[in-house]
Short mmCIF file of C-alpha atoms and ligand atoms in Angstrom, two decimals:
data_model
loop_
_atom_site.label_atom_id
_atom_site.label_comp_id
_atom_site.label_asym_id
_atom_site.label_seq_id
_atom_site.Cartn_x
_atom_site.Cartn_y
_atom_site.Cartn_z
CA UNK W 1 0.00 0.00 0.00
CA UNK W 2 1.59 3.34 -0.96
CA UNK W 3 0.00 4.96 1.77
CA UNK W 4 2.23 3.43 4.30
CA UNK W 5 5.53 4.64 2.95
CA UNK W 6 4.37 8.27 2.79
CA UNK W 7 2.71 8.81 6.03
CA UNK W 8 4.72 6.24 8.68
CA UNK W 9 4.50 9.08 11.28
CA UNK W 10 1.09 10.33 10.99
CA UNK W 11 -1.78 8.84 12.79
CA UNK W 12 -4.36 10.19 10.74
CA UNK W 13 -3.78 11.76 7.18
CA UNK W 14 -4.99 12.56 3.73
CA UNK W 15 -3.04 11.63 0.53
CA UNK W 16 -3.20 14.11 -2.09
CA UNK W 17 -2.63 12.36 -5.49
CA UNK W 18 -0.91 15.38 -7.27
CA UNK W 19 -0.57 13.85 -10.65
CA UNK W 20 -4.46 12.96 -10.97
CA UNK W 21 -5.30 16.57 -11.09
CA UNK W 22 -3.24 16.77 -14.36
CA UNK W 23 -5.22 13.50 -15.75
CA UNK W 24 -8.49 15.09 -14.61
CA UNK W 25 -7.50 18.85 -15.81
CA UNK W 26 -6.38 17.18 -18.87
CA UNK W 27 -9.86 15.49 -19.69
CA UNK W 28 -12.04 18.37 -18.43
CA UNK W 29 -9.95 20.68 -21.07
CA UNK W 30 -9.84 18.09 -23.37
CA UNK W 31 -14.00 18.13 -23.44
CA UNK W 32 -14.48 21.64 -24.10
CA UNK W 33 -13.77 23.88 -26.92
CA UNK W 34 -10.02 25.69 -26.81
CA UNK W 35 -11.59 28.92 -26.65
CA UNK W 36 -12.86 28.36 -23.14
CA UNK W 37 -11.04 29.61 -20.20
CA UNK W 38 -10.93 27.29 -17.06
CA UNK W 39 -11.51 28.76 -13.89
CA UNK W 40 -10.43 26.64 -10.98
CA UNK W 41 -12.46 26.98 -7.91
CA UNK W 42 -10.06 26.20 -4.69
CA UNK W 43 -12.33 27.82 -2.17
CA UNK W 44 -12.61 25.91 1.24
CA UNK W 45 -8.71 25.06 0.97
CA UNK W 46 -9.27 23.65 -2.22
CA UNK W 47 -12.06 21.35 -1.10
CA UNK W 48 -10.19 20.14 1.76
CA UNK W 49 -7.42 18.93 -0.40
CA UNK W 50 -4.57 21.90 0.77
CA UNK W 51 -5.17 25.16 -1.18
CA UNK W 52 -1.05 26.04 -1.93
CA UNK W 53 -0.28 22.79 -3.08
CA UNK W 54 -3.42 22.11 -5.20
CA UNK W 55 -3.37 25.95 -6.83
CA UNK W 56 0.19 25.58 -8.09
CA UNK W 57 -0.74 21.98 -9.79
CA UNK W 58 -3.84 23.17 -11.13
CA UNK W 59 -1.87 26.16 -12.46
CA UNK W 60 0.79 23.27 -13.96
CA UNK W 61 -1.79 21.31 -15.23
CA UNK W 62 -3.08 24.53 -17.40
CA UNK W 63 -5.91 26.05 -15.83
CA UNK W 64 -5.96 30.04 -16.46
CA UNK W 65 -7.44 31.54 -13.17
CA UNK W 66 -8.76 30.96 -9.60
CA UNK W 67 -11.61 31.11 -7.85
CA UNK W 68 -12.09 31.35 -4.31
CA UNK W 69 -14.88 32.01 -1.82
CA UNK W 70 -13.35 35.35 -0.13
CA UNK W 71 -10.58 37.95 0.28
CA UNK W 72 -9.11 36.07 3.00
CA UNK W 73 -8.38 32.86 0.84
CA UNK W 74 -7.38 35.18 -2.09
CA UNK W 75 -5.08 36.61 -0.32
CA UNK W 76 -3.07 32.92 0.73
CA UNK W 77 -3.20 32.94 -3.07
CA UNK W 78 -1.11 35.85 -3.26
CA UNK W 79 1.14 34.83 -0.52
CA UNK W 80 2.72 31.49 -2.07
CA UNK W 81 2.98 33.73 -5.00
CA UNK W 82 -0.20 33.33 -7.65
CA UNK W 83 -0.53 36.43 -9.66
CA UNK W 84 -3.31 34.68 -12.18
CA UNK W 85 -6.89 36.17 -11.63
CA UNK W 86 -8.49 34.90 -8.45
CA UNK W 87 -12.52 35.83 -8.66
CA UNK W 88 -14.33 36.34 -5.51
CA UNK W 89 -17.45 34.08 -5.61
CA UNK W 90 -18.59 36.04 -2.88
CA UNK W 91 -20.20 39.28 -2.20
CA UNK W 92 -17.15 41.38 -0.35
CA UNK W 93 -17.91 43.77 2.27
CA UNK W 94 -17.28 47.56 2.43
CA UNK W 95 -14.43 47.27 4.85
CA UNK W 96 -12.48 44.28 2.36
CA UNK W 97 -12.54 46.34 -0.31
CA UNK W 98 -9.47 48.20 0.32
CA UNK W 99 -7.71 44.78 0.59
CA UNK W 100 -9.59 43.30 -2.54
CA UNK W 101 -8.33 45.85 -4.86
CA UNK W 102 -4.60 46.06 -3.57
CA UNK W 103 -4.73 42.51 -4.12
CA UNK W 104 -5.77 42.87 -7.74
CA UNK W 105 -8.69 40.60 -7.46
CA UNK W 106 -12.21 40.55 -9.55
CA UNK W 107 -14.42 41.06 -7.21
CA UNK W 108 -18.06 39.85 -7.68
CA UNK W 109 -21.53 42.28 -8.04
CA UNK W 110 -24.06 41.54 -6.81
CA UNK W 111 -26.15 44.58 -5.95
CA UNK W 112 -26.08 48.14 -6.94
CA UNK W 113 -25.37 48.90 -3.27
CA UNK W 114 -22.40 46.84 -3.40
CA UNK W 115 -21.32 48.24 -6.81
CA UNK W 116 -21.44 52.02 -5.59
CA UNK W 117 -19.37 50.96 -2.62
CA UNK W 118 -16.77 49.63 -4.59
CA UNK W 119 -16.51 52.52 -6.60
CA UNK W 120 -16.35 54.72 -3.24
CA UNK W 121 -13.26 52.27 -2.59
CA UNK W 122 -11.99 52.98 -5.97
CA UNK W 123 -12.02 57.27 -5.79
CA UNK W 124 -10.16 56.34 -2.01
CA UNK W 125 -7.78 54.31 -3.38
CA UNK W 126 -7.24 55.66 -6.64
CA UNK W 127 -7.03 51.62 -8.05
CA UNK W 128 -9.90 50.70 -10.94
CA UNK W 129 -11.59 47.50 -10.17
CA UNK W 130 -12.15 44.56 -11.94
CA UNK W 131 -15.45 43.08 -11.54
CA UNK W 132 -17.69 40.27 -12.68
CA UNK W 133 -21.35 40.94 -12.14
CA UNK W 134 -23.76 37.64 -10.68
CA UNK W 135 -26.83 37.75 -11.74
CA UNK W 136 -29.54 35.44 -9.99
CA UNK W 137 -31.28 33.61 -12.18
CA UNK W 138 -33.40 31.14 -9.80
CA UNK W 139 -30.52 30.09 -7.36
CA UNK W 140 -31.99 32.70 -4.81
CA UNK W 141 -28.25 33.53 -3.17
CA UNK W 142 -26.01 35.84 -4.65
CA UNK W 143 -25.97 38.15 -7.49
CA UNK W 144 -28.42 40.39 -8.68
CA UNK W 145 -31.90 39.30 -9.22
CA UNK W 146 -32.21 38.92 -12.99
CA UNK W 147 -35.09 41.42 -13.06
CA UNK W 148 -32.91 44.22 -11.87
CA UNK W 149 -29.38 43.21 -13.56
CA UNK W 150 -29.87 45.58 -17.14
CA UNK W 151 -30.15 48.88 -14.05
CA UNK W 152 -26.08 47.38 -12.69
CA UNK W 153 -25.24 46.45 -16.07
CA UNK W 154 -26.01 49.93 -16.93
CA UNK W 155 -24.16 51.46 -13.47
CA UNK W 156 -20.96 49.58 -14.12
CA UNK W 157 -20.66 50.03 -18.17
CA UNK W 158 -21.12 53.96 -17.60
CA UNK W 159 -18.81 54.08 -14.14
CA UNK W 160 -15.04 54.77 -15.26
CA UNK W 161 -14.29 52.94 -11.52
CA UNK W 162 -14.71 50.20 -13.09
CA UNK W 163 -13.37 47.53 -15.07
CA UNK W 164 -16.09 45.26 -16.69
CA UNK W 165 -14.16 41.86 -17.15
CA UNK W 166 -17.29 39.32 -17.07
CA UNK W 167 -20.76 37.94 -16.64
CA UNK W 168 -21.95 34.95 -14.80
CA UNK W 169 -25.06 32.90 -13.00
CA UNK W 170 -24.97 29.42 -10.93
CA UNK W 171 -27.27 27.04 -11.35
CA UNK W 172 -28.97 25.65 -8.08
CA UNK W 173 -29.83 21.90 -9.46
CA UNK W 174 -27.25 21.65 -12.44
CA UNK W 175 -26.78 17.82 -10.99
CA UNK W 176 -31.11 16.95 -10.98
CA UNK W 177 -32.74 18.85 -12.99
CA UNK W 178 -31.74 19.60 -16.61
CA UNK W 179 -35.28 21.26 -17.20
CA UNK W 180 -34.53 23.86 -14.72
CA UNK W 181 -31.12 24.64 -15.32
CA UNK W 182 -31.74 25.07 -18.84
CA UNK W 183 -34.17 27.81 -17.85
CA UNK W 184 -32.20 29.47 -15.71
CA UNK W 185 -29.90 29.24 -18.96
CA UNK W 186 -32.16 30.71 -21.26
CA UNK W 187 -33.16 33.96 -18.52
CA UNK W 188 -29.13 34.29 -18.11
CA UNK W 189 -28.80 34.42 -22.45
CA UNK W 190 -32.27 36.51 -23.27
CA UNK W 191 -30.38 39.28 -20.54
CA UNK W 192 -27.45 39.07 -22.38
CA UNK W 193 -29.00 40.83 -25.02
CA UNK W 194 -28.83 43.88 -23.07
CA UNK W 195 -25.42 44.44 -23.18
CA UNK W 196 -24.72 46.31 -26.12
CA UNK W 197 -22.84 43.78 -28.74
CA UNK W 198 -19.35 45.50 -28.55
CA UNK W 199 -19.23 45.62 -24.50
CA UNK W 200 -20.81 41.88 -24.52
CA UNK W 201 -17.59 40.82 -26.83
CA UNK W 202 -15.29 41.26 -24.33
CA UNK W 203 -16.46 39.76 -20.82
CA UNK W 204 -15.96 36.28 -19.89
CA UNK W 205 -19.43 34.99 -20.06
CA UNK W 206 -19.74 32.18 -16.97
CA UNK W 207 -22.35 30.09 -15.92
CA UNK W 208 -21.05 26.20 -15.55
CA UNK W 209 -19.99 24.40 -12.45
CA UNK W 210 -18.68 20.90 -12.92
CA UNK W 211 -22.46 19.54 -12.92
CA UNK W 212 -23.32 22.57 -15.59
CA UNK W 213 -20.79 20.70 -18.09
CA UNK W 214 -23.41 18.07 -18.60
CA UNK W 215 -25.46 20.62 -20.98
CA UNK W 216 -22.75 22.90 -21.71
CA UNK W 217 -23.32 23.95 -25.46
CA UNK W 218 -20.25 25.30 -27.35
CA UNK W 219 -22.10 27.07 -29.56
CA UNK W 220 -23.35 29.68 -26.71
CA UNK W 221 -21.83 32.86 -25.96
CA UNK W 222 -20.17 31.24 -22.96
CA UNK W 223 -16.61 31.82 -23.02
CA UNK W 224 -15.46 30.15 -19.40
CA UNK W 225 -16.68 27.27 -16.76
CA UNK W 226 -16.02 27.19 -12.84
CA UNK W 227 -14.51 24.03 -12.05
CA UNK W 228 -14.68 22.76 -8.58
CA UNK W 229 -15.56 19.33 -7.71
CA UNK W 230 -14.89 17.65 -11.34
CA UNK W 231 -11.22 18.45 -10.93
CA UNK W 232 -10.85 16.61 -7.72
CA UNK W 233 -12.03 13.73 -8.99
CA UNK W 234 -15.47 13.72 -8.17
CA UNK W 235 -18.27 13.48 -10.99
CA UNK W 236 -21.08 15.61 -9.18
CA UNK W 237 -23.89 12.86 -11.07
CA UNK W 238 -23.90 9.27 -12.55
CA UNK W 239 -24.71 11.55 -15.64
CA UNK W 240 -23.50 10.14 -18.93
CA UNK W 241 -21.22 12.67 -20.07
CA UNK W 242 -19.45 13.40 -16.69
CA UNK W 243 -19.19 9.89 -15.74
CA UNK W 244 -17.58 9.24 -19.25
CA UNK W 245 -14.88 11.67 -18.34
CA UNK W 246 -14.16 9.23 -15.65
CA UNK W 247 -12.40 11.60 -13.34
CA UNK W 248 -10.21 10.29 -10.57
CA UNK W 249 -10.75 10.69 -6.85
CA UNK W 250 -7.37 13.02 -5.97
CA UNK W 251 -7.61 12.59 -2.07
CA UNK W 252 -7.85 9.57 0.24
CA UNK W 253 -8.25 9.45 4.04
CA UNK W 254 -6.53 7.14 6.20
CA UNK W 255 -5.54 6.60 9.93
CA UNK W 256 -3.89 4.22 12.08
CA UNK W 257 -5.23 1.59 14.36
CA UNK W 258 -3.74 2.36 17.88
CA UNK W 259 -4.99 -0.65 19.94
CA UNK W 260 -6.83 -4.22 19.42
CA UNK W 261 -8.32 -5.64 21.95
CA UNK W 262 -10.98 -9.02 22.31
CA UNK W 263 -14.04 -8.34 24.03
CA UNK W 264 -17.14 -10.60 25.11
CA UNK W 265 -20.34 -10.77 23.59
CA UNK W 266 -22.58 -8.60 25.86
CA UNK W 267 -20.37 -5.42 25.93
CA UNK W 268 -21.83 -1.95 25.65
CA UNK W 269 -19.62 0.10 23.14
CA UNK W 270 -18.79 3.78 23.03
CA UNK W 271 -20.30 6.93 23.89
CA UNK W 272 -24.90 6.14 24.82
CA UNK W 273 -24.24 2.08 24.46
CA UNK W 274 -25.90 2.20 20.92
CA UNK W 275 -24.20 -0.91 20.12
CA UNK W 276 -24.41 -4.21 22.21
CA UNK W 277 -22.01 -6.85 20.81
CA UNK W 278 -23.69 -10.21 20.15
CA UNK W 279 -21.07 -12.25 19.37
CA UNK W 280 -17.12 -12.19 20.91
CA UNK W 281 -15.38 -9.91 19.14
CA UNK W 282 -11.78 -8.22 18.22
CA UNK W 283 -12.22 -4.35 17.64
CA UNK W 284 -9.31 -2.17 16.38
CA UNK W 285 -9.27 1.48 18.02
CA UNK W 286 -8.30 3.58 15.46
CA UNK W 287 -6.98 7.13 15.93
CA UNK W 288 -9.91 8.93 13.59
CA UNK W 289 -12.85 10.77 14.77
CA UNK W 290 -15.36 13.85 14.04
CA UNK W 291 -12.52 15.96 14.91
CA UNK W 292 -11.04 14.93 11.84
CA UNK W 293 -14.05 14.46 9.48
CA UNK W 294 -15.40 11.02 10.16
CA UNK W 295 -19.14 12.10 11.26
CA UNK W 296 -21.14 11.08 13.83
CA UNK W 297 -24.05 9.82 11.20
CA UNK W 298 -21.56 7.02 10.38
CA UNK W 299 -21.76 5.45 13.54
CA UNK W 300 -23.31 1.89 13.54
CA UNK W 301 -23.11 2.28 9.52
CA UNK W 302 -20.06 3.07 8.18
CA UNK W 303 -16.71 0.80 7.30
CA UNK W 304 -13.07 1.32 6.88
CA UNK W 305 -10.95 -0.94 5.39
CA UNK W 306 -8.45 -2.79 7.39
CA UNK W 307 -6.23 -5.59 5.24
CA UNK W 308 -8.04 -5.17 2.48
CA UNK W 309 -11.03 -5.74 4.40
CA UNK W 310 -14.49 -4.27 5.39
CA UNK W 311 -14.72 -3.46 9.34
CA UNK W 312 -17.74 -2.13 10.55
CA UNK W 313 -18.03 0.96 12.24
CA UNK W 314 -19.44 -0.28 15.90
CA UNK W 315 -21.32 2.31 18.15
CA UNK W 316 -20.62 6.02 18.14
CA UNK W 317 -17.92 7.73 16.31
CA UNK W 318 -15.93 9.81 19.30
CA UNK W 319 -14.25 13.20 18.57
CA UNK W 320 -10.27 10.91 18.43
CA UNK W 321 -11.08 7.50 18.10
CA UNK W 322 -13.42 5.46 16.11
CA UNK W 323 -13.94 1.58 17.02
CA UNK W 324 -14.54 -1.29 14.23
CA UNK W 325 -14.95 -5.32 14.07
CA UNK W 326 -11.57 -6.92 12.96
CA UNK W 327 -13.00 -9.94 13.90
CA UNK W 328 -12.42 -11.65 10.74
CA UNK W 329 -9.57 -10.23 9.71
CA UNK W 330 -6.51 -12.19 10.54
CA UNK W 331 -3.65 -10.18 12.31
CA UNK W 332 -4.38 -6.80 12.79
CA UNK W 333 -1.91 -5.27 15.30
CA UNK W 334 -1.25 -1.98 16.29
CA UNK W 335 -0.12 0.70 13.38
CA UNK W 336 -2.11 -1.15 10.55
CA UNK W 337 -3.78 1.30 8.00
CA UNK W 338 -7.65 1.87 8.48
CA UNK W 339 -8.31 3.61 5.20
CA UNK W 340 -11.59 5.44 5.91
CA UNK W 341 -11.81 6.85 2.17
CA UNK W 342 -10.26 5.34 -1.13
CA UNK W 343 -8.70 2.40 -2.22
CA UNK W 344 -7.11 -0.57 -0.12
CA UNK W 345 -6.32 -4.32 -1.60
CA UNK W 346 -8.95 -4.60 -3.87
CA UNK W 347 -11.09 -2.61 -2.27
CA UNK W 348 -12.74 1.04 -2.13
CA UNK W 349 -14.76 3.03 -0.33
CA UNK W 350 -15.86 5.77 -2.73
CA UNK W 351 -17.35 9.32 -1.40
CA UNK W 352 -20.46 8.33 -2.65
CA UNK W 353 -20.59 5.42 0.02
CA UNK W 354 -19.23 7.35 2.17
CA UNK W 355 -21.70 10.35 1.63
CA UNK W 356 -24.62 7.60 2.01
CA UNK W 357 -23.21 6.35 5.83
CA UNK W 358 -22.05 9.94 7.00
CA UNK W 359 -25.50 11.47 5.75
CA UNK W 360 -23.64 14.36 3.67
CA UNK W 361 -23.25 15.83 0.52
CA UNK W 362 -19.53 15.28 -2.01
CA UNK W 363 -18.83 18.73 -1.22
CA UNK W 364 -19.06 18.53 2.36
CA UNK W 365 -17.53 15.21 2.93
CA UNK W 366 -13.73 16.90 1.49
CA UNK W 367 -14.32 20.01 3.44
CA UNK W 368 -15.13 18.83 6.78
CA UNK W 369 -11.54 17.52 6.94
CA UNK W 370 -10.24 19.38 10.04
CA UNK W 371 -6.67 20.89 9.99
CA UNK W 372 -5.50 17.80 12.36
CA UNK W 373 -5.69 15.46 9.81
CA UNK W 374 -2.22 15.68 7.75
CA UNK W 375 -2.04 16.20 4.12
CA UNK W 376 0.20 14.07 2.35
CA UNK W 377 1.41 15.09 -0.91
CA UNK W 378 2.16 12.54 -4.12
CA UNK W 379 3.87 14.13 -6.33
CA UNK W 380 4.65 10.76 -8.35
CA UNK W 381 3.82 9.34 -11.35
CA UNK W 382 0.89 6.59 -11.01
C1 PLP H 1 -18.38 26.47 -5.52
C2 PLP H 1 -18.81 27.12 -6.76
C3 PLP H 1 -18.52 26.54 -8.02
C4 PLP H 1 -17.88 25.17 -8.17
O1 PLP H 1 -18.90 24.19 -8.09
P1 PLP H 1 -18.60 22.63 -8.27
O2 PLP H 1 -19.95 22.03 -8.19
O3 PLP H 1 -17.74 22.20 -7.15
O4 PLP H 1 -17.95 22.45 -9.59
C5 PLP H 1 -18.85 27.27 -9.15
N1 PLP H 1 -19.47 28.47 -9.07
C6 PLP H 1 -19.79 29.03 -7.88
C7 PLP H 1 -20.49 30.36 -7.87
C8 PLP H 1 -19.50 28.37 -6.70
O5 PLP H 1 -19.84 28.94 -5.53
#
């Protein structure tokens, strides 16, 4: 198991499989036209994955700019050294202006409120800004609602504060409902239209997260997608297209078992006795709990693998130690592997699985990774 010879000190970690974001990069570009810029979303630490390490790959692996959820993690951007364009998904408060245009970022409208306050930052500063204006077309969060976007379309083409660099929406149920989306589509294009032709021609026009890909039409004005989830290996559907890509997972979770023990049938385990062993039984303690990510919904449900081997969670996940059934697996001692997500032997236990025991969404599963949990970096050819 390669995890072994990375990680021998760590008791619990995350592998970061560095060269599978240039295989997944590759066949995301590979699927859409040249013409369209890739925007990698690395919000949330990049997912969970370790936002440094992941930005520079993704920058190796040919993206052209970043996306992030805030100032804040623009600014870590900055710091290791990233001078691509970083987009703030975000709206940005009054007092992170200042910071957002030092920084050179393209900060997000959403309002007209928000738009005049930028360009009170602007006459302060005396730095134009580059902005992207969100239009809400039936996601009901941020951006403008699409019935008042041709008024800040207006504000910002006629505003010398500004520079207009793009147009976008988000979809709210890109990965369920193709009807919808492709009427929240056909509001964003029909507004369009009011942009005058020769202003239109030169914003990025941006719409598509990974799950938007699945009806992303070339032959639209769309000029850019906002990759997130795809790109760490995770197709956000069983969708045909997406699933054909056949993206690979980039992270796995693993931990150490830290003490075996036998114990009679009878015994009450963990935290509220939810579990009452029937049988006699050899559990592994293993040094992973919902202070590093492993959620309490997976108690009594969930497995990790051990040797190659399914253990079942048994009673309640604890906040540094889980317990599972090594009962029929042969010699487990102290310092095996317990993978808790990916591949071990022949075996895997996808996100999806995962997701299903720990009652959570993709998304949520790679961010709730806590900072105690190491990240591993594998930087080698698989
Ligand atoms: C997070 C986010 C994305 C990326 O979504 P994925 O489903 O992870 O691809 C794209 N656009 C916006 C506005 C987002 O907030």
């Amino acid at each position: 198991m390669s995890a072994s010879s990375n990680a021998s000190a760590a008791r619990a970690w995350v592998e970061i499989d560095l060269p599978a974001i240039d295989r997944n990069v590759g066949r995301i570009k590979q699927a859409l036209p040249p013409h369209v810029r890739y925007v990698a979303v690395v919000k949330a630490d990049a997912y969970g994955h370790g936002m440094p390490e992941v930005a520079t790959r993704l920058l190796q692996a040919g993206v052209d700019c970043f996306a992030v959820a805030n100032v804040a993690e623009a600014a870590k951007l900055r710091e290791v050294g990233h001078d691509a364009d970083i987009l703030l998904l975000s709206p940005t408060l009054p007092n992170e202006l200042p910071r957002a245009l030092a920084l050179g970022l393209d900060v997000t409208l959403n309002s007209l409120e928000e738009a005049q306050a930028v360009a009170t930052a602007v006459a302060k500063s005396g730095l134009k800004a580059k902005v992207h204006v969100k239009v809400d077309t039936g996601m009901g969060r941020a951006g403008v609602w699409h019935e008042q976007a041709a008024e800040l379309f207006a504000f910002v083409q006629a505003d010398a504060a500004f520079e207009w660099r793009g147009v976008y929406t988000h979809f709210s149920d890109a990965d369920s409902d193709a009807a919808y989306t492709a009427g929240q589509r056909t509001i964003f294009l029909t507004l369009l239209e009011r942009i005058p032709s020769t202003v239109r021609a030169g914003l990025m026009i941006h719409a598509d997260n990974s799950a938007g890909l699945e009806s992303f039409s070339a032959s639209a004005p769309f000029n850019a997608v906002r990759v997130g989830l795809m790109q760490y290996g995770l197709p956000p559907s069983t969708g045909s297209f997406l699933a054909s890509l056949r993206p690979e997972p980039v992270l796995s979770f693993h931990a150490r078992v830290v003490l075996v023990k036998d114990l009679p049938a009878g015994t009450a385990v963990s935290y509220n006795r939810t579990k009452i062993l029937s049988r006699p039984t050899r559990v592994a303690i293993v040094a992973v709990g919902y202070g590093d990510g492993v959620p309490t919904a997976a108690s009594n449900r969930g497995f990790f693998l051990v040797r190659g081997q399914r253990c079942p969670i048994l009673g309640r996940v604890t906040m540094d130690q889980t317990i599972v059934d090594v009962t029929d697996v042969p010699s487990v001692v102290v310092g095996d592997i317990a993978t808790i997500l990916g591949a071990q032997g022949a075996d895997r236990i996808t996100v999806a699985e995962f997701c299903a025991w720990a009652d959570c969404i993709p998304w949520e599963a790679l961010c709730t990774l806590t900072q105690r949990v190491q990240r591993v970096y594998r930087t080698d050819r698989t």
